[in-house]
Coordinates of C-alpha atoms and ligand atoms in Angstrom, one line a residue:
M1 CA 80.4 7.3 -6.9
N2 CA 78.2 9.8 -8.8
E3 CA 75.5 10.5 -6.3
Q4 CA 73.3 12.4 -8.7
W5 CA 73.3 9.5 -11.2
V6 CA 72.4 7.0 -8.5
E7 CA 69.6 9.3 -7.3
L8 CA 68.3 9.5 -10.9
A9 CA 68.4 5.7 -11.0
E10 CA 66.4 5.6 -7.8
R11 CA 63.8 7.9 -9.2
L12 CA 63.4 5.6 -12.2
T13 CA 62.5 2.6 -9.9
P14 CA 59.4 1.1 -11.4
A15 CA 56.2 0.1 -9.6
L16 CA 55.6 -3.6 -9.4
H17 CA 52.3 -5.0 -10.8
E18 CA 50.7 -7.8 -8.8
T19 CA 48.9 -10.8 -10.1
K20 CA 47.4 -13.7 -8.0
A21 CA 48.1 -17.3 -8.6
A22 CA 46.6 -20.2 -6.9
P23 CA 47.7 -23.9 -7.0
K24 CA 46.2 -25.9 -9.9
R25 CA 46.7 -29.4 -8.5
L26 CA 48.6 -31.6 -6.1
V27 CA 51.5 -33.6 -7.3
E28 CA 53.9 -36.2 -6.2
V29 CA 57.6 -36.2 -7.2
A30 CA 58.8 -39.6 -8.5
A31 CA 62.4 -40.6 -9.3
D32 CA 62.5 -41.7 -13.0
A33 CA 65.8 -42.2 -14.8
D34 CA 64.2 -41.3 -18.1
A35 CA 62.8 -38.0 -16.9
F36 CA 64.7 -34.7 -17.1
Q37 CA 67.4 -34.8 -14.4
G38 CA 65.8 -38.0 -13.0
W39 CA 62.6 -36.5 -11.6
R40 CA 59.0 -36.5 -12.8
M41 CA 55.9 -34.9 -11.3
E42 CA 52.8 -37.1 -11.1
P43 CA 49.3 -35.8 -10.5
A44 CA 48.2 -36.7 -7.0
W45 CA 44.8 -35.1 -6.2
D46 CA 42.5 -32.2 -6.9
V47 CA 43.2 -28.9 -5.1
E48 CA 39.7 -28.9 -3.7
E49 CA 40.4 -32.0 -1.8
L50 CA 43.1 -30.3 0.3
R51 CA 40.6 -28.7 2.6
N52 CA 39.3 -32.1 3.7
K53 CA 42.7 -33.7 4.6
T54 CA 44.6 -33.5 7.8
F55 CA 48.3 -33.9 8.2
G56 CA 50.2 -35.3 11.2
K57 CA 53.8 -35.6 12.1
G58 CA 56.0 -36.6 9.0
E59 CA 53.1 -36.1 6.5
S60 CA 53.4 -33.8 3.5
F61 CA 51.9 -32.7 0.3
T62 CA 53.2 -30.8 -2.8
L63 CA 51.2 -28.0 -4.6
D64 CA 51.7 -27.3 -8.3
F65 CA 50.9 -23.7 -9.3
G66 CA 50.8 -24.8 -12.9
D67 CA 53.4 -22.1 -14.0
H68 CA 56.4 -20.3 -12.8
C69 CA 55.6 -17.7 -10.1
V70 CA 57.7 -15.0 -8.4
G71 CA 56.2 -13.6 -5.4
Y72 CA 54.8 -13.8 -1.9
V73 CA 52.9 -16.8 -0.6
S74 CA 50.2 -16.9 2.0
F75 CA 48.0 -19.7 3.3
A76 CA 45.5 -20.6 6.0
V77 CA 46.3 -23.3 8.5
D78 CA 44.2 -24.7 11.4
S79 CA 44.2 -27.7 13.8
A80 CA 41.9 -30.6 13.8
G81 CA 41.3 -33.1 16.7
S82 CA 42.0 -32.0 20.4
P83 CA 43.1 -28.5 21.2
Q84 CA 46.6 -27.4 19.9
D85 CA 48.8 -28.5 22.8
A86 CA 52.1 -27.8 21.1
P87 CA 53.4 -25.4 18.4
L88 CA 53.0 -26.6 14.8
K89 CA 56.4 -27.0 13.1
L90 CA 56.4 -26.8 9.3
K91 CA 58.9 -27.1 6.6
L92 CA 58.2 -25.5 3.2
T93 CA 60.3 -26.2 0.1
F94 CA 60.0 -24.2 -3.1
G95 CA 61.1 -25.5 -6.4
E96 CA 61.2 -24.1 -9.9
M97 CA 61.9 -27.6 -11.1
P98 CA 61.1 -31.2 -9.9
C99 CA 64.7 -31.8 -8.8
E100 CA 64.4 -29.2 -6.1
I101 CA 61.5 -31.1 -4.6
G102 CA 62.9 -34.5 -5.3
E103 CA 66.5 -34.0 -3.9
N104 CA 67.3 -33.6 -0.3
F105 CA 68.9 -30.1 0.2
A106 CA 70.9 -31.5 3.0
D107 CA 72.9 -33.5 0.4
Y108 CA 73.9 -30.3 -1.5
D109 CA 77.7 -29.8 -1.7
G110 CA 78.1 -27.2 -4.5
W111 CA 80.4 -24.2 -4.2
L112 CA 77.6 -21.5 -4.2
S113 CA 76.0 -20.8 -0.8
S114 CA 73.3 -23.4 0.2
S115 CA 71.3 -20.4 1.4
W116 CA 70.0 -20.0 -2.2
L117 CA 68.0 -23.2 -1.8
Q118 CA 64.5 -22.1 -1.2
E119 CA 63.3 -23.6 2.0
E120 CA 61.7 -22.4 5.3
T121 CA 61.1 -23.9 8.7
M122 CA 58.5 -22.2 10.8
Y123 CA 56.8 -22.6 14.1
I124 CA 53.2 -21.6 14.5
D125 CA 52.2 -21.1 18.2
V126 CA 48.5 -20.3 17.8
L127 CA 46.0 -22.0 15.3
P128 CA 44.0 -21.1 13.3
A129 CA 46.5 -18.7 11.6
I130 CA 46.9 -17.0 8.3
V131 CA 50.6 -17.3 7.3
R132 CA 52.1 -14.6 5.1
M133 CA 55.6 -15.5 4.2
P134 CA 57.8 -12.4 4.1
R135 CA 60.4 -13.6 1.6
R136 CA 59.9 -13.5 -2.2
Y137 CA 60.1 -17.0 -3.8
S138 CA 60.6 -18.1 -7.3
F139 CA 58.8 -21.4 -7.9
R140 CA 56.2 -23.6 -9.5
Y141 CA 56.1 -26.3 -6.8
L142 CA 55.7 -25.9 -3.1
K143 CA 56.1 -28.9 -0.8
V144 CA 54.6 -28.5 2.7
E145 CA 55.8 -30.9 5.5
V146 CA 54.4 -31.2 8.9
V147 CA 57.6 -31.7 10.8
D148 CA 55.7 -32.0 14.1
A149 CA 52.2 -31.4 15.5
S150 CA 51.4 -33.5 18.5
R151 CA 49.8 -36.8 19.4
K152 CA 46.6 -35.0 20.0
Y153 CA 46.1 -32.7 17.0
T154 CA 46.8 -32.6 13.2
A155 CA 47.0 -29.7 10.8
T156 CA 44.7 -28.6 7.9
F157 CA 45.5 -26.2 5.1
S158 CA 43.7 -24.0 2.6
D159 CA 43.7 -20.8 0.6
F160 CA 47.2 -21.0 -0.7
V161 CA 47.8 -17.9 -2.9
C162 CA 51.0 -16.4 -4.5
V163 CA 51.0 -12.7 -5.2
S164 CA 53.4 -12.5 -8.1
V165 CA 55.3 -9.3 -8.9
S166 CA 56.9 -8.0 -12.0
S167 CA 57.5 -4.5 -13.5
A168 CA 56.8 -5.7 -17.0
D169 CA 53.8 -4.4 -18.8
R170 CA 52.3 -7.5 -20.6
S171 CA 49.7 -5.3 -22.5
A172 CA 52.6 -3.6 -24.3
V173 CA 53.8 -6.8 -26.1
P174 CA 52.9 -6.6 -29.9
P175 CA 51.2 -9.8 -31.4
L176 CA 53.5 -12.0 -33.3
P177 CA 53.2 -12.1 -37.2
A178 CA 50.5 -14.6 -38.3
D179 CA 53.0 -16.9 -40.1
V180 CA 55.1 -17.8 -37.0
P181 CA 54.9 -21.4 -36.6
D182 CA 53.6 -23.0 -33.4
D183 CA 56.8 -24.3 -31.9
L184 CA 58.3 -20.8 -32.2
R185 CA 55.3 -19.2 -30.7
T186 CA 55.6 -21.6 -27.7
M187 CA 59.2 -20.5 -27.3
D188 CA 58.3 -16.9 -27.7
R189 CA 55.7 -17.3 -24.9
I190 CA 58.2 -19.0 -22.5
A191 CA 60.8 -16.5 -23.3
L192 CA 58.5 -13.6 -22.5
K193 CA 57.5 -15.3 -19.3
T194 CA 61.2 -15.6 -18.4
L195 CA 61.8 -12.0 -19.1
E196 CA 58.7 -10.9 -17.3
D197 CA 59.7 -12.8 -14.2
C198 CA 63.1 -11.3 -14.2
M199 CA 61.9 -7.7 -14.6
Q200 CA 61.6 -6.5 -11.1
T201 CA 63.0 -3.2 -9.8
V202 CA 66.2 -4.0 -11.9
Y203 CA 66.7 -6.5 -14.7
E204 CA 67.5 -9.4 -12.4
D205 CA 69.5 -12.3 -13.7
G206 CA 67.3 -14.8 -12.1
P207 CA 64.5 -14.4 -9.4
K208 CA 65.8 -17.4 -7.5
R209 CA 69.4 -16.6 -7.9
D210 CA 71.3 -14.2 -8.0
R211 CA 68.4 -11.8 -7.8
R212 CA 70.7 -9.0 -8.9
L213 CA 71.7 -6.9 -11.8
W214 CA 74.6 -8.3 -13.9
I215 CA 75.7 -6.3 -17.0
G216 CA 76.1 -9.3 -19.2
D217 CA 72.5 -10.4 -18.5
L218 CA 71.2 -6.9 -18.7
R219 CA 72.5 -6.5 -22.3
L220 CA 70.4 -9.5 -23.6
Q221 CA 67.3 -8.7 -21.4
A222 CA 67.2 -5.1 -22.6
Q223 CA 67.6 -6.2 -26.3
A224 CA 64.7 -8.7 -25.9
N225 CA 62.7 -6.0 -24.0
Y226 CA 63.0 -3.4 -26.7
V227 CA 61.1 -5.7 -29.2
T228 CA 58.5 -6.9 -26.6
F229 CA 57.5 -5.0 -23.4
G230 CA 59.1 -1.8 -24.8
D231 CA 60.3 -0.6 -21.4
R232 CA 62.9 2.3 -21.5
D233 CA 62.9 3.5 -17.8
L234 CA 64.1 0.2 -16.3
A235 CA 66.9 -0.1 -18.9
R236 CA 67.8 3.6 -18.2
R237 CA 67.8 3.0 -14.5
C238 CA 70.1 0.0 -14.9
L239 CA 72.5 2.0 -17.0
Y240 CA 72.7 4.8 -14.4
L241 CA 73.3 2.3 -11.5
F242 CA 76.3 0.9 -13.3
A243 CA 77.5 4.3 -14.5
G244 CA 77.0 5.9 -11.0
M245 CA 79.0 3.2 -9.1
P246 CA 82.2 2.3 -10.9
L247 CA 85.1 0.4 -9.4
P248 CA 88.1 2.5 -8.2
N249 CA 89.8 2.4 -11.6
G250 CA 86.7 3.6 -13.4
A251 CA 85.7 0.2 -14.7
V252 CA 82.0 -0.7 -14.6
S253 CA 81.4 -3.4 -12.0
A254 CA 80.1 -6.8 -13.2
C255 CA 77.1 -6.5 -11.0
V256 CA 75.3 -4.2 -8.5
F257 CA 73.0 -4.7 -5.6
E258 CA 70.0 -2.5 -4.9
T259 CA 69.6 -2.8 -1.1
P260 CA 69.9 -1.6 1.6
K261 CA 71.1 1.1 -0.7
P262 CA 72.6 0.8 -4.2
H263 CA 76.1 -0.5 -4.2
A264 CA 78.4 -2.2 -6.6
D265 CA 80.0 -5.6 -6.2
D266 CA 83.8 -5.7 -6.3
I267 CA 83.9 -8.0 -9.4
H268 CA 85.6 -6.8 -12.5
L269 CA 85.1 -8.9 -15.6
Y270 CA 86.8 -7.7 -18.8
D271 CA 83.9 -8.5 -21.1
Y272 CA 81.2 -7.3 -18.7
S273 CA 82.7 -3.8 -18.3
L274 CA 83.1 -3.5 -22.0
F275 CA 79.4 -4.3 -22.6
F276 CA 78.5 -1.0 -21.0
A277 CA 79.2 0.5 -24.5
A278 CA 77.0 -2.0 -26.2
C279 CA 74.2 -1.6 -23.6
L280 CA 74.3 2.2 -24.1
H281 CA 74.4 1.8 -27.9
D282 CA 71.4 -0.6 -27.9
Y283 CA 69.5 1.8 -25.5
Y284 CA 70.1 4.7 -27.8
E285 CA 69.0 2.7 -30.9
A286 CA 65.8 1.7 -29.2
T287 CA 64.9 5.0 -27.6
K288 CA 66.8 7.8 -29.4
D289 CA 67.3 9.3 -25.9
R290 CA 70.1 11.7 -26.6
E291 CA 70.3 13.2 -23.2
T292 CA 71.1 9.9 -21.6
L293 CA 73.5 9.1 -24.5
E294 CA 75.4 12.3 -24.0
E295 CA 75.5 12.0 -20.2
L296 CA 76.7 8.4 -20.2
W297 CA 79.0 8.5 -23.2
P298 CA 82.1 9.3 -21.0
V299 CA 81.5 6.2 -19.0
A300 CA 81.4 4.1 -22.2
L301 CA 84.6 5.7 -23.4
R302 CA 86.2 4.9 -20.2
Q303 CA 85.4 1.2 -20.5
L304 CA 86.9 1.1 -24.0
R305 CA 90.1 2.8 -22.8
I306 CA 90.4 0.3 -20.0
G307 CA 89.7 -2.6 -22.5
V308 CA 92.4 -1.3 -24.8
E309 CA 94.9 -1.0 -21.9
R310 CA 95.0 -4.8 -21.7
L311 CA 96.4 -5.2 -25.3
D312 CA 100.1 -6.3 -25.4
A313 CA 102.7 -4.9 -27.8
R314 CA 101.2 -7.0 -30.6
G315 CA 97.6 -5.6 -30.0
V316 CA 96.4 -8.9 -28.5
V317 CA 94.5 -9.1 -25.2
K318 CA 96.7 -10.4 -22.4
D319 CA 95.7 -13.8 -21.2
D320 CA 95.5 -14.7 -17.5
P321 CA 94.6 -17.9 -15.6
S322 CA 92.2 -16.0 -13.1
W323 CA 88.5 -15.4 -13.6
W324 CA 89.3 -12.1 -15.5
C325 CA 86.6 -12.5 -18.2
F326 CA 83.3 -14.3 -18.2
I327 CA 82.3 -15.5 -21.8
D328 CA 80.7 -18.8 -20.7
W329 CA 80.6 -21.4 -17.9
V330 CA 83.0 -23.9 -19.5
E331 CA 85.7 -25.6 -17.6
G332 CA 89.1 -24.9 -19.2
L333 CA 87.7 -22.4 -21.8
N334 CA 90.5 -20.0 -22.8
K335 CA 89.1 -16.4 -22.8
Q336 CA 91.8 -14.6 -24.8
A337 CA 90.4 -14.8 -28.3
P338 CA 86.7 -14.3 -27.3
A339 CA 87.9 -11.4 -25.1
Q340 CA 89.6 -9.8 -28.0
A341 CA 86.5 -10.2 -30.1
V342 CA 84.3 -8.6 -27.4
L343 CA 86.7 -5.7 -27.4
I344 CA 86.3 -5.3 -31.1
Y345 CA 82.6 -5.7 -30.9
N346 CA 82.4 -2.9 -28.3
L347 CA 84.9 -0.6 -30.1
R348 CA 82.6 -0.8 -33.2
R349 CA 79.6 0.3 -31.1
G350 CA 81.7 2.8 -29.2
L351 CA 82.7 4.3 -32.5
K352 CA 79.1 4.7 -33.6
L353 CA 78.3 6.5 -30.3
A354 CA 81.4 8.7 -30.6
E355 CA 80.2 9.8 -34.0
L356 CA 76.7 10.4 -32.8
V357 CA 77.9 12.7 -29.9
G358 CA 80.5 14.3 -32.1
A359 CA 83.3 13.1 -29.7
P360 CA 86.9 14.2 -30.6
E361 CA 87.9 10.7 -29.6
A362 CA 86.2 9.1 -32.7
G363 CA 89.4 9.0 -34.8
R364 CA 91.4 7.4 -32.0
I365 CA 88.7 4.7 -31.4
A366 CA 88.7 3.9 -35.2
E367 CA 92.6 3.4 -35.0
Q368 CA 92.2 1.2 -31.9
L369 CA 89.5 -0.8 -33.7
Q370 CA 91.7 -1.3 -36.7
R371 CA 94.7 -2.3 -34.5
A372 CA 92.7 -4.9 -32.5
L373 CA 91.2 -6.4 -35.8
D374 CA 94.6 -6.6 -37.4
A375 CA 96.1 -8.3 -34.4
A376 CA 93.2 -10.8 -34.2
L377 CA 93.9 -11.8 -37.8
A378 CA 97.7 -11.8 -37.5
H379 CA 98.0 -13.7 -34.1
L380 CA 94.7 -15.4 -33.4
W381 CA 93.6 -16.6 -36.8
D382 CA 95.2 -20.0 -37.7
A383 CA 95.1 -20.3 -41.5
R384 CA 96.1 -24.0 -41.4
L385 CA 93.2 -24.9 -39.1
G386 CA 90.8 -22.4 -40.6
A387 CA 89.8 -21.2 -37.2
F388 CA 90.5 -18.7 -34.5
V389 CA 92.8 -20.0 -31.6
S390 CA 93.0 -18.8 -28.2
G391 CA 95.7 -18.7 -25.5
E392 CA 99.2 -20.2 -25.4
E393 CA 97.8 -23.7 -26.2
R394 CA 96.0 -22.3 -29.2
Q395 CA 92.7 -23.7 -28.1
V396 CA 89.9 -23.9 -30.7
S397 CA 86.5 -23.3 -29.0
W398 CA 83.0 -22.5 -30.2
A399 CA 83.2 -19.3 -28.1
S400 CA 86.2 -17.9 -30.0
Q401 CA 84.6 -18.5 -33.4
V402 CA 81.3 -17.1 -32.3
W403 CA 82.7 -14.0 -30.8
M404 CA 84.9 -13.3 -33.7
A405 CA 81.9 -13.7 -36.0
L406 CA 80.0 -11.1 -33.9
A407 CA 83.1 -8.9 -34.0
E408 CA 82.9 -9.2 -37.8
A409 CA 86.6 -10.1 -37.8
L410 CA 86.2 -11.8 -41.2
P411 CA 84.0 -10.9 -44.2
R412 CA 80.5 -12.3 -44.0
E413 CA 81.0 -15.1 -46.5
E414 CA 84.2 -16.3 -44.8
T415 CA 82.4 -16.4 -41.5
A416 CA 79.6 -18.4 -43.0
A417 CA 82.3 -20.8 -44.4
L418 CA 83.9 -21.0 -41.1
F419 CA 80.7 -22.1 -39.4
D420 CA 80.1 -24.6 -42.3
R421 CA 83.4 -26.2 -41.4
L422 CA 82.7 -26.1 -37.7
H423 CA 79.3 -27.9 -38.2
A424 CA 81.1 -30.7 -40.1
A425 CA 83.9 -30.9 -37.4
P426 CA 82.8 -29.3 -34.2
P427 CA 85.4 -27.9 -31.8
A428 CA 86.0 -29.9 -28.7
V429 CA 85.3 -26.9 -26.3
G430 CA 81.6 -26.5 -26.5
M431 CA 79.0 -24.1 -25.0
N432 CA 77.0 -24.6 -21.7
T433 CA 74.6 -21.7 -21.3
P434 CA 71.8 -20.0 -23.2
Y435 CA 73.9 -16.9 -23.0
M436 CA 76.6 -18.4 -25.2
Y437 CA 74.0 -20.2 -27.4
H438 CA 72.4 -16.8 -27.9
H439 CA 75.6 -15.4 -29.3
Y440 CA 76.1 -18.4 -31.5
V441 CA 72.6 -18.1 -33.0
E442 CA 73.0 -14.3 -33.4
A443 CA 76.3 -15.0 -35.2
L444 CA 74.5 -17.4 -37.6
F445 CA 71.9 -14.8 -38.4
L446 CA 74.5 -12.1 -38.9
C447 CA 76.5 -14.2 -41.4
G448 CA 73.4 -15.3 -43.3
R449 CA 73.1 -18.9 -42.2
T450 CA 69.4 -18.2 -41.3
E451 CA 68.1 -21.8 -41.7
K452 CA 70.9 -23.1 -39.5
A453 CA 70.1 -20.4 -36.9
W454 CA 66.4 -21.6 -36.6
E455 CA 67.5 -25.1 -36.6
E456 CA 69.7 -24.4 -33.5
V457 CA 67.0 -22.4 -31.8
R458 CA 64.7 -25.4 -32.2
A459 CA 67.5 -27.9 -31.1
Y460 CA 68.4 -25.9 -28.0
W461 CA 65.5 -23.9 -26.6
G462 CA 63.1 -26.4 -28.2
E463 CA 64.8 -29.2 -26.2
M464 CA 64.3 -27.3 -23.0
V465 CA 60.6 -27.0 -23.9
R466 CA 60.6 -30.8 -24.4
D467 CA 62.3 -31.2 -21.1
G468 CA 59.5 -29.3 -19.4
A469 CA 60.6 -25.6 -19.2
D470 CA 58.0 -23.1 -18.0
T471 CA 60.7 -20.5 -18.2
F472 CA 64.2 -20.9 -19.7
W473 CA 67.2 -21.8 -17.8
E474 CA 70.5 -20.4 -16.7
A475 CA 72.6 -23.4 -17.7
Y476 CA 71.7 -26.1 -20.2
N477 CA 73.7 -28.7 -22.1
P478 CA 71.5 -31.0 -24.1
N479 CA 74.2 -33.7 -23.9
D480 CA 74.6 -33.4 -20.1
K481 CA 71.3 -32.5 -18.7
K482 CA 72.5 -32.2 -15.0
F483 CA 75.2 -29.7 -16.0
S484 CA 75.8 -27.1 -13.4
P485 CA 78.7 -24.6 -13.2
Y486 CA 78.3 -24.8 -9.4
G487 CA 78.7 -28.5 -8.6
S488 CA 74.9 -29.3 -8.3
N489 CA 72.0 -28.8 -10.6
V490 CA 69.6 -28.0 -7.6
I491 CA 71.3 -24.6 -7.2
N492 CA 70.9 -23.8 -10.9
S493 CA 68.4 -20.9 -11.7
Y494 CA 65.6 -22.2 -13.9
C495 CA 64.2 -18.8 -14.8
H496 CA 67.2 -16.9 -16.0
A497 CA 66.9 -13.9 -18.2
W498 CA 69.9 -14.4 -20.4
S499 CA 68.0 -17.3 -21.9
C500 CA 64.9 -15.2 -22.9
T501 CA 66.1 -14.3 -26.4
P502 CA 64.0 -16.7 -28.6
T503 CA 61.4 -13.8 -28.3
Y504 CA 64.2 -11.4 -29.6
F505 CA 65.0 -13.8 -32.5
V506 CA 61.4 -14.4 -33.6
R507 CA 60.6 -10.8 -33.4
T508 CA 63.8 -9.6 -35.1
Y509 CA 64.6 -12.2 -37.7
W510 CA 61.4 -14.2 -38.6
G511 CA 60.4 -13.4 -42.1
N512 CA 63.5 -11.1 -42.7
Ligands
RAM1 C1 76.2 -16.2 -12.5 C2 74.9 -15.8 -13.1 C3 74.8 -14.5 -13.8 C4 76.1 -14.2 -14.6 C5 77.3 -14.5 -13.9 C6 78.6 -14.2 -14.6 O1 76.3 -15.7 -11.2 O2 74.5 -16.9 -14.0 O3 73.7 -14.5 -14.6 O4 76.0 -13.0 -15.3 O5 77.3 -15.7 -13.3

């Protein structure tokens, strides 16, 4: 642990801006097989009417705040009828999406902790009361149930407010060029909102879950941020947190926690550690902050060395059945070829950094880059299939082709031709997250298939908009809308920063 770096990271902790949001209307959730994930919200009554209603045992109402909020909720509650002769017992359920209000959390049987499901049971001994909820919630909908009052009194409610928090500076976002079409403007707005709600005292992956800094997520968030909110200190803080708290072998951990004091998780993911080099590269490109580049360069170099150590005698990344590399949440996805490509991608960026700082290792990195590229073409490219294959079973996945495209393993025209073939006959192993779709779209732009890239942005993020996204989601498969990597869609995060890149695409590639 490098205490000084962690202290520097702590000094860079941003202040959070607060904005107040009030509920816009009351709604009722309705089961509807045709609606997204089987649930629809129907308008119930005006928010002004809430004051005049009373709620007894078993009665409930659902507030709709009209947009996604991340913050602290307070409200006023009182009794009506006879004096309050028993505590008031309430249950509050927060939902980013209708499914969280519609489903019963008690039925959840996914493999992630059910403690992520946002609910609260509380007892109020003395009424009237102002309730200030201590936990931060990420939600649009709030269901309030009176579990019990008594035979003699009922409860009344008013003044619901959410004080939303974010460290993003909205006023810094440049306006879009005038010729950006409306549907892309909508996606840009939703993407910005997604990023804003994830920008807290670190780049959180999702404010509902996991509420922490993962390096794979950071990379895309920071890229989107450089062309929008223009923050540099938060990105710098995150880089120093990862650099200051490596795993025992020097690898950057896949994610870190901020509290009670900064500490790293014990997860090593091959691709995520390597992305430290790409993150530093992007940070330098956006800020030209040489001091940070020079100080953190040895950490990037270390990640490249660890990455190269995994190459076998042929120069191919060793495969392994464990969760050694992330790439995407796809059951059965073989990670070997995409991991090889991620190594190449980061060696390219590492080489640029080495040249910038005048590192003596530059020549060695260039050799390793060439070796990894040669091995990819010799052992992972299947000329008969015209595609990259991965693992012993020679799996053909989208992920392998996309990452090899980003690694620039083939000349540009050949990559474009590879994508044309894939569009005619898509690989069986697909993509399940906006994180993987981001890389796919980026690869299309990179090889010059610009029209196809916009078509895919519209088909994927556009479909989320049509499905009711206020902020973009962690996981999404347009052909399986209840898809979840965790065994239940209610635990999915519906404001997940790695999905915020339509704003990056529009602001980087529109008109170029
Ligand atoms: C999940 C989250 C996070 C991602 C990791 C690998 O916990 O979706 O964003 O980076 O997986």
